[in-house]
Coordinates of C-alpha atoms in Angstrom, one line a residue:
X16 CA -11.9 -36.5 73.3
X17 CA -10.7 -37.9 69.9
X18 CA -9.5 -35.7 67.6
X19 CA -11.6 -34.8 64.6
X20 CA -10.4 -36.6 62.0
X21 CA -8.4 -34.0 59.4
X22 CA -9.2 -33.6 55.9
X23 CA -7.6 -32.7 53.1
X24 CA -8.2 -29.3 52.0
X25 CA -9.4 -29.1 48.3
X26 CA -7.7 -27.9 45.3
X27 CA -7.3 -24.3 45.2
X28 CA -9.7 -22.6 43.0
X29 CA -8.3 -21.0 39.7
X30 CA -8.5 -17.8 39.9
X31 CA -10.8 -16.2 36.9
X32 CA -9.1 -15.1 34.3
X33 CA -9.4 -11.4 34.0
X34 CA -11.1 -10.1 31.0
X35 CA -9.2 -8.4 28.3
X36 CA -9.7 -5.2 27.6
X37 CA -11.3 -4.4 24.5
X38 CA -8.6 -3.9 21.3
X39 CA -10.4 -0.6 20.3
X40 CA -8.6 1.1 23.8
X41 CA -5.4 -0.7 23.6
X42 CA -5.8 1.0 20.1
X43 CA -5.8 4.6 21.3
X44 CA -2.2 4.4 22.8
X45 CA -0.8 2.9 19.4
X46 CA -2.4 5.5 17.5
X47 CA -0.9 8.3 19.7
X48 CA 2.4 7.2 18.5
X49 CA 1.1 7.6 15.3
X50 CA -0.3 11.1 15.6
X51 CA 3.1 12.1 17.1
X52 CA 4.6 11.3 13.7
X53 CA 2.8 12.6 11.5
X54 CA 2.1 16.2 13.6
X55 CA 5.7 16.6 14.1
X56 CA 7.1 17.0 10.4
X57 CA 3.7 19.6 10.0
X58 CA 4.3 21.1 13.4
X59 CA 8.1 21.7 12.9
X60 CA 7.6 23.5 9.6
X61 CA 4.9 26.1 10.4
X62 CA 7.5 27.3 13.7
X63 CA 10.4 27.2 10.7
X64 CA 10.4 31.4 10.2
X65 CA 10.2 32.1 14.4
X66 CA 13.1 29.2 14.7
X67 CA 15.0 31.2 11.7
X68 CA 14.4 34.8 13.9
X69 CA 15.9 33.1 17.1
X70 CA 18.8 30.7 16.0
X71 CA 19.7 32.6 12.6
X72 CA 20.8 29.7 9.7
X73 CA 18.4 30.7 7.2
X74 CA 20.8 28.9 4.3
X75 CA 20.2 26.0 6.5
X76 CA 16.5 26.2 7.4
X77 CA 15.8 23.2 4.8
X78 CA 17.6 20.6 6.9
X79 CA 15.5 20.6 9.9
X80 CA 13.0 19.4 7.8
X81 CA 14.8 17.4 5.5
X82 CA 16.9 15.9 8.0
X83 CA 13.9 14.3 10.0
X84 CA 12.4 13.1 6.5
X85 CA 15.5 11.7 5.8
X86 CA 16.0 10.1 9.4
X87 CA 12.6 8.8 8.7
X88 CA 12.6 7.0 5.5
X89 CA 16.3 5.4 6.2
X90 CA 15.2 3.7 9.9
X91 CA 11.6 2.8 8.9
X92 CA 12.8 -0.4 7.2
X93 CA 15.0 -1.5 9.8
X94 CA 13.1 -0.6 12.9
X95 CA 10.2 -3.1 11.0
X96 CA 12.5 -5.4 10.8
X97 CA 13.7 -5.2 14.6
X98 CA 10.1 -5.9 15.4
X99 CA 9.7 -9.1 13.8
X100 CA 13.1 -10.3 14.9
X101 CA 13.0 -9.1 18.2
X102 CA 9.7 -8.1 20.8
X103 CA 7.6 -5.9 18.8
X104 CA 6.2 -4.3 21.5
X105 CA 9.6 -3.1 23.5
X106 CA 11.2 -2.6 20.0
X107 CA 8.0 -0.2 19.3
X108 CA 8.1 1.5 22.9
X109 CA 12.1 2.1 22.9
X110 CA 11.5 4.3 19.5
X111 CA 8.7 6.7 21.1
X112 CA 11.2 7.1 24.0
X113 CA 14.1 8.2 21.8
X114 CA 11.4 10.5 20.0
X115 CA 10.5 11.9 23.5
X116 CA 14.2 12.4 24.6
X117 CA 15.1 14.4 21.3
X118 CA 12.4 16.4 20.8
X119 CA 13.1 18.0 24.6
X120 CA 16.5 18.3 23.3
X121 CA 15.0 19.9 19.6
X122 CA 13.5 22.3 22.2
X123 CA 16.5 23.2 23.9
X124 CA 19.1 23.5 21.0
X125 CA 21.0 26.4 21.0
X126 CA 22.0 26.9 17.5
X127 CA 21.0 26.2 13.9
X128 CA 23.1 23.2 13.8
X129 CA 22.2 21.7 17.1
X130 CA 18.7 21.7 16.0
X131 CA 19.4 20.1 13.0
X132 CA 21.9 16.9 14.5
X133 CA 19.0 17.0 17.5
X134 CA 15.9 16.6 13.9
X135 CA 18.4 13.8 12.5
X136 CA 18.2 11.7 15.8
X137 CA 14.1 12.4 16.0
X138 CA 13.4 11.1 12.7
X139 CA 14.7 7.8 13.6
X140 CA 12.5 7.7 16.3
X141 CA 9.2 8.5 14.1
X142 CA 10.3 6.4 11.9
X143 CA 10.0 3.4 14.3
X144 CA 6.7 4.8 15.8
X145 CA 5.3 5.1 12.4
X146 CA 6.5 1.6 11.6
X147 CA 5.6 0.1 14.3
X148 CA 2.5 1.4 15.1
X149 CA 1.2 -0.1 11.4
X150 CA 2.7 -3.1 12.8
X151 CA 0.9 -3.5 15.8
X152 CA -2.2 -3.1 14.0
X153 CA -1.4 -5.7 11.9
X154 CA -0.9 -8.1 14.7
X155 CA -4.0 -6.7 16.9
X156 CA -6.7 -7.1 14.6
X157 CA -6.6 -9.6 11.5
X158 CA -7.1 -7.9 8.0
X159 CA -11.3 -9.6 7.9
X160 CA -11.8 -7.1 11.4
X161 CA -9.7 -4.4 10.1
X162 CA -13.0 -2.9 9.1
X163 CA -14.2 -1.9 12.5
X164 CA -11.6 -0.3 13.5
X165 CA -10.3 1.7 10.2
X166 CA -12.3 4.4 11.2
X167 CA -10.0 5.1 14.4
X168 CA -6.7 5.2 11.7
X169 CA -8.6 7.7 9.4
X170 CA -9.1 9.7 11.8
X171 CA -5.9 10.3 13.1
X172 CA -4.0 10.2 9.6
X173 CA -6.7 12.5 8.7
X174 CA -6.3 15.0 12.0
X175 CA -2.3 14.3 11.7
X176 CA -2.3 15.7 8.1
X177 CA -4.7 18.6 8.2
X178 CA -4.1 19.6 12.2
X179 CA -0.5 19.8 12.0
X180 CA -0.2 23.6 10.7
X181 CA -3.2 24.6 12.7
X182 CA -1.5 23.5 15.8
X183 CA 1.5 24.7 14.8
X184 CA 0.5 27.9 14.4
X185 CA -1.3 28.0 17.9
X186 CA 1.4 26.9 19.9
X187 CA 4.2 29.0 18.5
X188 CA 2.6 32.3 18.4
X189 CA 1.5 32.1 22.2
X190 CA 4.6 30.0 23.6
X191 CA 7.5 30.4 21.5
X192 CA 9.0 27.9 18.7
X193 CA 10.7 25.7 21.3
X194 CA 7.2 24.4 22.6
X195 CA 7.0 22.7 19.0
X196 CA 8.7 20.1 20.3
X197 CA 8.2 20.1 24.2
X198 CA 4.1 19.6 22.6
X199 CA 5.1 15.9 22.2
X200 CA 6.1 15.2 25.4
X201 CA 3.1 15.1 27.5
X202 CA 1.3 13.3 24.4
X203 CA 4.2 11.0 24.2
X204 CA 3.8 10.3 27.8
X205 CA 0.7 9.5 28.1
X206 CA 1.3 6.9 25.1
X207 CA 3.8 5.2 26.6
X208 CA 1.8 4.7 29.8
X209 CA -0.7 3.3 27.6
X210 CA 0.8 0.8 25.8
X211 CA 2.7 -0.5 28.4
X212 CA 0.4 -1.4 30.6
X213 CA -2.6 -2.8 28.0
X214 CA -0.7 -3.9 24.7
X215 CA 0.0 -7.8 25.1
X216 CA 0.8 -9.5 21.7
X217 CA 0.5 -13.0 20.6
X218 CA 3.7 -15.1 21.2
X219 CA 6.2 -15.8 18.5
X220 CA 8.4 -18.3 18.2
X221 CA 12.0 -17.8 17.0
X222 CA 14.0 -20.3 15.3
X223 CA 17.8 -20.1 15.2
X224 CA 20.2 -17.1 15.9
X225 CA 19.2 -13.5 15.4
X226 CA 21.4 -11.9 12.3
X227 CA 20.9 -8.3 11.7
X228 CA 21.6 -7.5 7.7
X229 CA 23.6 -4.8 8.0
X230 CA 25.1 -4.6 4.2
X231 CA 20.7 -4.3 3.7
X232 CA 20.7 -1.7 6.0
X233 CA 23.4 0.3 4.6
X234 CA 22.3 -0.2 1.0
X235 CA 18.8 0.8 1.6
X236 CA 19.9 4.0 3.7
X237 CA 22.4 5.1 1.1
X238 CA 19.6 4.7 -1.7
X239 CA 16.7 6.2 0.3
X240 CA 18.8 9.2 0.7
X241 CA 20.3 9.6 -2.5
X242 CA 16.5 9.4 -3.7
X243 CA 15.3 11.9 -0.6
X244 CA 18.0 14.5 -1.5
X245 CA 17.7 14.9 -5.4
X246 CA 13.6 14.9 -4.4
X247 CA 14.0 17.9 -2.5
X248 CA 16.9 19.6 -4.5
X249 CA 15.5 19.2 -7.9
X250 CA 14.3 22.1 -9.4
X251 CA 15.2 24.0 -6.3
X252 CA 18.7 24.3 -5.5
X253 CA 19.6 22.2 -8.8
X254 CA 18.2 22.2 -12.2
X255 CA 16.7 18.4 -12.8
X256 CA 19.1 18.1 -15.6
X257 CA 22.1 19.0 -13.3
X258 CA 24.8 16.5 -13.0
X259 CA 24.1 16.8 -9.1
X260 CA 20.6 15.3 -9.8
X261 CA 21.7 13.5 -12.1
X262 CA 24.4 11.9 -9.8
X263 CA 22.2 11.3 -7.1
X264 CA 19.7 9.9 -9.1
X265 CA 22.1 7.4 -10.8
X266 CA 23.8 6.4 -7.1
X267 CA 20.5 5.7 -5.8
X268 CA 19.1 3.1 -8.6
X269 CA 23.1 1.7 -8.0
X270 CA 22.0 0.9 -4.7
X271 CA 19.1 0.2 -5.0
X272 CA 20.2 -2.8 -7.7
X273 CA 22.8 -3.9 -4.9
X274 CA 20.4 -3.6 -2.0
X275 CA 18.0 -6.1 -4.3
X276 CA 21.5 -8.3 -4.9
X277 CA 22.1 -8.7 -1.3
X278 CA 18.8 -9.4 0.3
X279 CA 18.8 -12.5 -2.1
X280 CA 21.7 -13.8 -0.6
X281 CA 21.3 -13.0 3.5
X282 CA 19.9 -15.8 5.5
X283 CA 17.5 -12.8 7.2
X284 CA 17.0 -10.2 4.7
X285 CA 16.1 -6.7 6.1
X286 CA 13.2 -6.5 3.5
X287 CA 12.6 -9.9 2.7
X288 CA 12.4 -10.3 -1.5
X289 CA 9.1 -13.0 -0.3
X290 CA 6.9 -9.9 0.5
X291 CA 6.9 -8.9 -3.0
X292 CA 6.4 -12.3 -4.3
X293 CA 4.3 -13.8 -2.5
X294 CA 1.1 -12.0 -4.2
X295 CA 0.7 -9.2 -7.2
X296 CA -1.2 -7.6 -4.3
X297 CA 1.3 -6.6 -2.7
X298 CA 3.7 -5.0 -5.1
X299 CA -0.1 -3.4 -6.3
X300 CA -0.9 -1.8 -3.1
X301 CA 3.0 -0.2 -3.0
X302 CA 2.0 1.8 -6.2
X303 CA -1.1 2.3 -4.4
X304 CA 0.3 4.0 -1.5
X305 CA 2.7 5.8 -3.6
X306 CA 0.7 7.8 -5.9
X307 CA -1.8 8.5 -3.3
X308 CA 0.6 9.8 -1.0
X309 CA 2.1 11.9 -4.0
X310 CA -1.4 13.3 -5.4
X311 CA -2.5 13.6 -1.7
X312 CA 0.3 15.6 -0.7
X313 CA 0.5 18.4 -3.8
X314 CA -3.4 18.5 -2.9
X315 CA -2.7 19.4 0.8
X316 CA -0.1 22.0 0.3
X317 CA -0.5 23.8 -3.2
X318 CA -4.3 23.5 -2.2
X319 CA -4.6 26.1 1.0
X320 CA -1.9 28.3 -1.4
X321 CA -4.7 29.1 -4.3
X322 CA -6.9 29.7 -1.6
X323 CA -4.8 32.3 -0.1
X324 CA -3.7 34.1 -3.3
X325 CA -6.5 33.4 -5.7
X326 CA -9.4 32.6 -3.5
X327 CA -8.5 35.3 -0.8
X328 CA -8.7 32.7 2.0
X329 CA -6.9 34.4 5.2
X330 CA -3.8 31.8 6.4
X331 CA -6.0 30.9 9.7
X332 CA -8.9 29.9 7.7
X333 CA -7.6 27.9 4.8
X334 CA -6.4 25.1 7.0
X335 CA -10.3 25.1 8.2
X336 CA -11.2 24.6 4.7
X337 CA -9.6 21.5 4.6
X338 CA -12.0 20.3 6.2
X339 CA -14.1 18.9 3.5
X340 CA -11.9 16.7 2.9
X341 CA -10.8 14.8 6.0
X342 CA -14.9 15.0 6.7
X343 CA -15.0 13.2 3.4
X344 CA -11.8 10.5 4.4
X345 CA -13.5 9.8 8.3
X346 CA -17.3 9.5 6.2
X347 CA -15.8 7.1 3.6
X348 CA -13.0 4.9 5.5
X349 CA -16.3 4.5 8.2
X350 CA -18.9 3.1 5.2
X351 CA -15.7 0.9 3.4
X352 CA -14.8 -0.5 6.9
X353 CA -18.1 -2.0 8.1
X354 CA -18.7 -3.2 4.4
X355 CA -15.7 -5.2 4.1
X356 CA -16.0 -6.3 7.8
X357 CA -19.7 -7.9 6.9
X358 CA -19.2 -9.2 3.7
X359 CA -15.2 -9.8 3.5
X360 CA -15.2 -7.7 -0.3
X361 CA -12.7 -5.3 -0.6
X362 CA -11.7 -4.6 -4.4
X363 CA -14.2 -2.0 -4.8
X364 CA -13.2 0.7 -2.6
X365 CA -9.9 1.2 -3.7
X366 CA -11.3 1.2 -7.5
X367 CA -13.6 3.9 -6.2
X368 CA -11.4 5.4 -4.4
X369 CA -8.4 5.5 -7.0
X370 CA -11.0 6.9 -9.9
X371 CA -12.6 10.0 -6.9
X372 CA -8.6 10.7 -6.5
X373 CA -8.7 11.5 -10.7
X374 CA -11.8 13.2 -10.7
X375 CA -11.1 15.2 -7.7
X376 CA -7.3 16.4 -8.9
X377 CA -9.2 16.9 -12.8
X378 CA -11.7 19.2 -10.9
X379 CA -8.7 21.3 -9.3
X380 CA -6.9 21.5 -12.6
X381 CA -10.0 23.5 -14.0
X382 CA -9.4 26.2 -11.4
X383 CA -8.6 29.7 -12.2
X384 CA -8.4 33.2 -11.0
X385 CA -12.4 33.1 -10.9
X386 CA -13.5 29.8 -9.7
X387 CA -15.8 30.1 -6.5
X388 CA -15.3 28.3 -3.4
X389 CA -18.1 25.7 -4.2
X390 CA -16.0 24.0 -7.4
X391 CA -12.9 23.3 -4.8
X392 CA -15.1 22.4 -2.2
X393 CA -17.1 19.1 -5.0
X394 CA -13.3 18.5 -5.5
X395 CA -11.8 17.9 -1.7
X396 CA -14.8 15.5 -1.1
X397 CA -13.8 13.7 -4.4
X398 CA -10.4 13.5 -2.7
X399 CA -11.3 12.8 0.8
X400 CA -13.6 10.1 -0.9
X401 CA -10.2 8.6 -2.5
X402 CA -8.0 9.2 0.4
X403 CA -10.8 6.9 2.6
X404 CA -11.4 4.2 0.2
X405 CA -8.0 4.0 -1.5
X406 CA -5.2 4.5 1.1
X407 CA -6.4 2.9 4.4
X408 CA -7.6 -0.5 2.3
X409 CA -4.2 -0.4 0.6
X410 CA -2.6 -1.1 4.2
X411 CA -5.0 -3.8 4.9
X412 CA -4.6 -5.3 1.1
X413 CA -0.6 -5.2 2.0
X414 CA -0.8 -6.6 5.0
X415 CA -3.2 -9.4 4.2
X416 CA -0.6 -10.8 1.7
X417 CA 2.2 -11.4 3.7
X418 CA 2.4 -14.2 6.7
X419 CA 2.6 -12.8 10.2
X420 CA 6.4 -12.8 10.5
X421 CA 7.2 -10.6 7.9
X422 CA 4.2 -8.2 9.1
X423 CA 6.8 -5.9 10.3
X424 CA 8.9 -5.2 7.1
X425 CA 5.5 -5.3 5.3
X426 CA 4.2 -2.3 7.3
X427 CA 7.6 -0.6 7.6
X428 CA 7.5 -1.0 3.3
X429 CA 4.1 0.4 3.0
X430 CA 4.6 3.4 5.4
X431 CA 7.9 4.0 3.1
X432 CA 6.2 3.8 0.0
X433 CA 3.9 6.6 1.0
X434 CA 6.9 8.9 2.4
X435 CA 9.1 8.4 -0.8
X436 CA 5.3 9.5 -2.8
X437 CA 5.4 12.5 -0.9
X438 CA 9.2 13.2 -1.2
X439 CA 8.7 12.8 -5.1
X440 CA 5.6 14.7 -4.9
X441 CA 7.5 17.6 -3.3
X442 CA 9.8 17.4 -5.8
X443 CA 7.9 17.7 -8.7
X444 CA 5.2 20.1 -8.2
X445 CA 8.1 22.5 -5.9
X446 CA 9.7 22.2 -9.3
X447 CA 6.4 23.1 -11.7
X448 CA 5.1 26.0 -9.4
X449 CA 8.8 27.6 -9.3
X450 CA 9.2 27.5 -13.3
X451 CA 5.5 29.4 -13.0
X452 CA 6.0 31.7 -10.8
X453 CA 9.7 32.9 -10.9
X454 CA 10.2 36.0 -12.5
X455 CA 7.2 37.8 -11.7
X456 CA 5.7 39.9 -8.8
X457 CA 5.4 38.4 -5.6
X458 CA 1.4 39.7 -5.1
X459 CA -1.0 41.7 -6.7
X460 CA -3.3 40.1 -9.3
X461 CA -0.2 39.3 -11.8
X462 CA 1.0 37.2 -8.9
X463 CA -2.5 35.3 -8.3
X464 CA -2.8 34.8 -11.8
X465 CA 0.6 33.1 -11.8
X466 CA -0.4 30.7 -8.5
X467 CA -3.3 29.8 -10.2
X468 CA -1.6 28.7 -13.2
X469 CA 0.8 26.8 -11.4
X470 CA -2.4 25.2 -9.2
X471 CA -3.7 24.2 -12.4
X472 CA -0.2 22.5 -13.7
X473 CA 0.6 20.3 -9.9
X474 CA -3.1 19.4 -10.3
X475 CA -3.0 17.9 -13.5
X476 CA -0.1 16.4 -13.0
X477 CA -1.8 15.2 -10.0
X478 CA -5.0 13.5 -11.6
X479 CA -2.5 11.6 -14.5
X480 CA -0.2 10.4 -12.2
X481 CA -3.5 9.2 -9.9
X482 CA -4.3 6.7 -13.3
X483 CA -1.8 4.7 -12.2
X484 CA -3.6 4.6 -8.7
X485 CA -6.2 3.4 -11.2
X486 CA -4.7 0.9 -12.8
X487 CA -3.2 -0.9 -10.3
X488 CA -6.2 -0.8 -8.2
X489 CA -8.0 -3.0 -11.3
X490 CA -5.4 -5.6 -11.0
X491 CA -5.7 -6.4 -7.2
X492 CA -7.1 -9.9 -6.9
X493 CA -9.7 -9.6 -4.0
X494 CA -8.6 -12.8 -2.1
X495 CA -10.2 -13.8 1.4
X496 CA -8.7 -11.7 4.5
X497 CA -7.3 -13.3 7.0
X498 CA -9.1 -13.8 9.8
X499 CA -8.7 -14.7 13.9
X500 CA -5.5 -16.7 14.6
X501 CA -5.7 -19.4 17.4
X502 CA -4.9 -18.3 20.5
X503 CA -1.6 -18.7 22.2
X504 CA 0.5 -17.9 24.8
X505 CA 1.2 -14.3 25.6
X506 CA 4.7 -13.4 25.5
X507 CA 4.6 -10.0 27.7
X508 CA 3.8 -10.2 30.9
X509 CA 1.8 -7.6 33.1
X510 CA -2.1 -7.0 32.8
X511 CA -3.5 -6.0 29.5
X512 CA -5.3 -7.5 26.2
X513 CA -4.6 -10.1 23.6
X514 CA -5.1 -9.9 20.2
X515 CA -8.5 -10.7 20.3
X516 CA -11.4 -7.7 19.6

């Protein structure tokens, strides 16, 4: 019998493509990272006085907190940078690991010191976790979506900022101060899980050799910390007019004016000078970020304060009466979100936003020893009001002035901008309730009436300084956001999700 004839077997069929997982998920793990930051510094400093009864140090208490700001602030800029030089995502996942590995070893320090070396290392960790995290964001969802998804980033600023002494407090009066930091871990774990198996990012291509700008790097540390130091020691350990402010605030402007010098000479800047000139926007949303973070932060700690001593608030419950105000921030970010994502118009909110911020701190400054709990309460949704209209649209007004390559210094600036506000915030109203205070009893109502006056000083301040929030926020040019990119080839291997929502 003849053989049947053979035929030729048809082309393989491609196999579908899988679909990509929705951006709002892939998200969730980048956000963790974010939370992680921001909880720590809040964490860390409610467990300070049990720390100070085990390890002893109390002259050197400061500098576990400092030292992570510090950290923080000086590796923000260049981990942003290592992301758009170098794969954002790994550079992004190798700083939650070294944040994972030092806070087990914050956990198991055995002295004062230890601790302190072991904070140092941390905060350059959250510093790339916070940068990168804004980073990835950026490169996720273009600034005309940003609006459906700002809602998730509220939320977890907002839970990061008011949850941090609540959990604090949980976890080290029924596990002991070292669980401060073992807390991250399984959080940290699960993020890094997360992101490496879902985040996929865009390709980008890279021209030419890869040149790290380290006289950048060391100019912008050395300012950053002369700046962070005379912050926190003004009107603390040092008078404002002492020659070690003084000093410190001279040597930072120094390098500062060098650090500008240089990046107009390297062929790969570590902040590129082009993000600032490209658009007034940018430069507008910096002082944007900055006063907010400022006014924001003297609102969040001197706030809960008069409440205790004035108000008669217990310390469990003042934290809870925060909660106006991120209610207020989640309610807000969620209405300026959808609006800007329907009709692409954006200048409003941070108008709004910046004016709520003044009306909100003028409200405070009217506070005295009699004010009921109703006046503070019309004044945190005034500022929760600000905090979701003005801060998360200044992120997405920075980031839609810069080009896609320099997303990452642009995001590591903003998130520095708002951590300098609050180190300058700290300084300045640590320095107005001390002068108000000093010198008299430490309770009774002599000692209320004193808080209260001091309340009333940091909350004016607050609500002049937050006119410049204003004023900058009138001179932002609403320019169309950027939208969808075209798609390209994914860089990362392994299953996950484009950039596309």
């Amino acid at each position: 019998m003849a053989d049947t004839p053979r035929q030729d077997p048809s082309p393989a069929t491609p196999a579908p493509a899988r679909r990509p997982v929705p951006v709002r998920w892939v998200l969730l793990g980048v956000l963790l990272a974010l939370l992680l930051s921001m909880l720590d510094g809040l964490i860390v400093g409610t467990a300070m006085p049990t720390v100070v009864d085990d390890l002893g140090g109390l002259d050197r208490m400061s500098w576990v907190v400092t030292g992570y700001t510090l950290a923080t602030a000086c590796s923000t800029a260049v981990w942003g940078k290592l992301g758009d030089l170098f794969d954002r995502k790994r550079v992004f996942l190798a700083s939650v690991v070294l944040f994972l590995v030092t806070s087990v070893a914050c956990g198991l320090a055995p002295s004062m010191n230890a601790l302190i070396a072991f904070r140092v290392v941390q905060g350059l960790g959250a510093g790339g976790m916070g940068a990168g995290a804004f980073a990835l964001i950026g490169a996720l969802v273009p600034p005309r979506e940003r609006g459906r998804y700002q809602g998730m980033v509220a939320a977890v600023m907002a839970v990061g900022q008011l949850g941090g002494p609540l959990v604090g407090g949980f976890v080290t009066g029924h596990f002991g101060w070292r669980w401060a930091f073992y807390v991250n871990v399984p959080v940290g774990l699960v993020c890094l899980a997360w992101c490496g198996l879902l985040l996929r990012l865009p390709a980008r291509e890279r021209q030419g050799a890869v040149r790290i700008d380290w006289a950048g790097i060391v100019l912008l540390s050395g300012a950053i910390s002369a700046f962070v130091m005379a912050a926190t020691w003004a009107g603390s350990t040092y008078a404002w007019g002492s020659w070690q402010i003084l000093g410190l605030g001279t040597l930072a402007v120094a390098l500062l004016a060098g650090f500008v010098v240089a990046e107009r000479r390297v062929a790969d800047p570590l902040m590129p000078p082009r993000v600032y000139t490209a658009h007034r926007n940018f430069p507008l949303a910096a002082v944007l970020l900055t006063v907010t973070g400022m006014t924001l932060f003297g609102a969040t700690l001197y706030l809960p304060l008069y409440q205790q001593v004035v108000q008669g608030a217990t310390a469990s419950h003042s934290g809870l009466l925060l909660l106006p105000m991120m209610i207020a921030t989640l309610v807000a970010t969620s209405v300026a979100g959808k609006v800007m994502s329907a009709t692409g118009r954006y200048k409003l909110f941070p108008v709004v936003g910046a004016a709520s911020m003044v009306v909100g701190m003028g409200l405070l400054s009217t506070a005295g020893t009699g004010t009921p709990h109703s006046l503070t309460t019309v004044a945190m949704i005034f500022l929760g009001i600000g905090s979701g209209f003005a801060m998360q649209m200044s992120n997405t007004i920075a980031q839609n002035s810069v080009s896609m390559r320099d997303m990452g210094a642009a995001s590591a600036a903003t998130n520095l901008f708002r951590t300098l506000g609050g180190s300058l915030g700290l300084a300045i109203f640590a320095s107005l309730f001390t002068s108000s205070v000093q010198g008299g009893p430490a309770k009774g109502p002599v000692y209320a009436a004193h808080v209260a006056h001091a309340t009333h000083l940091i909350f004016l301040v607050g609500a002049c300084v937050g006119a410049t929030a204003l004023l900058a926020a009138l001179a932002i040019e609403e320019v169309p956001l950027r939208g969808k990119e075209p798609s390209k080839p994914v860089a990362e291997g392994g299953k996950g999700v484009t950039e596309t929502a």
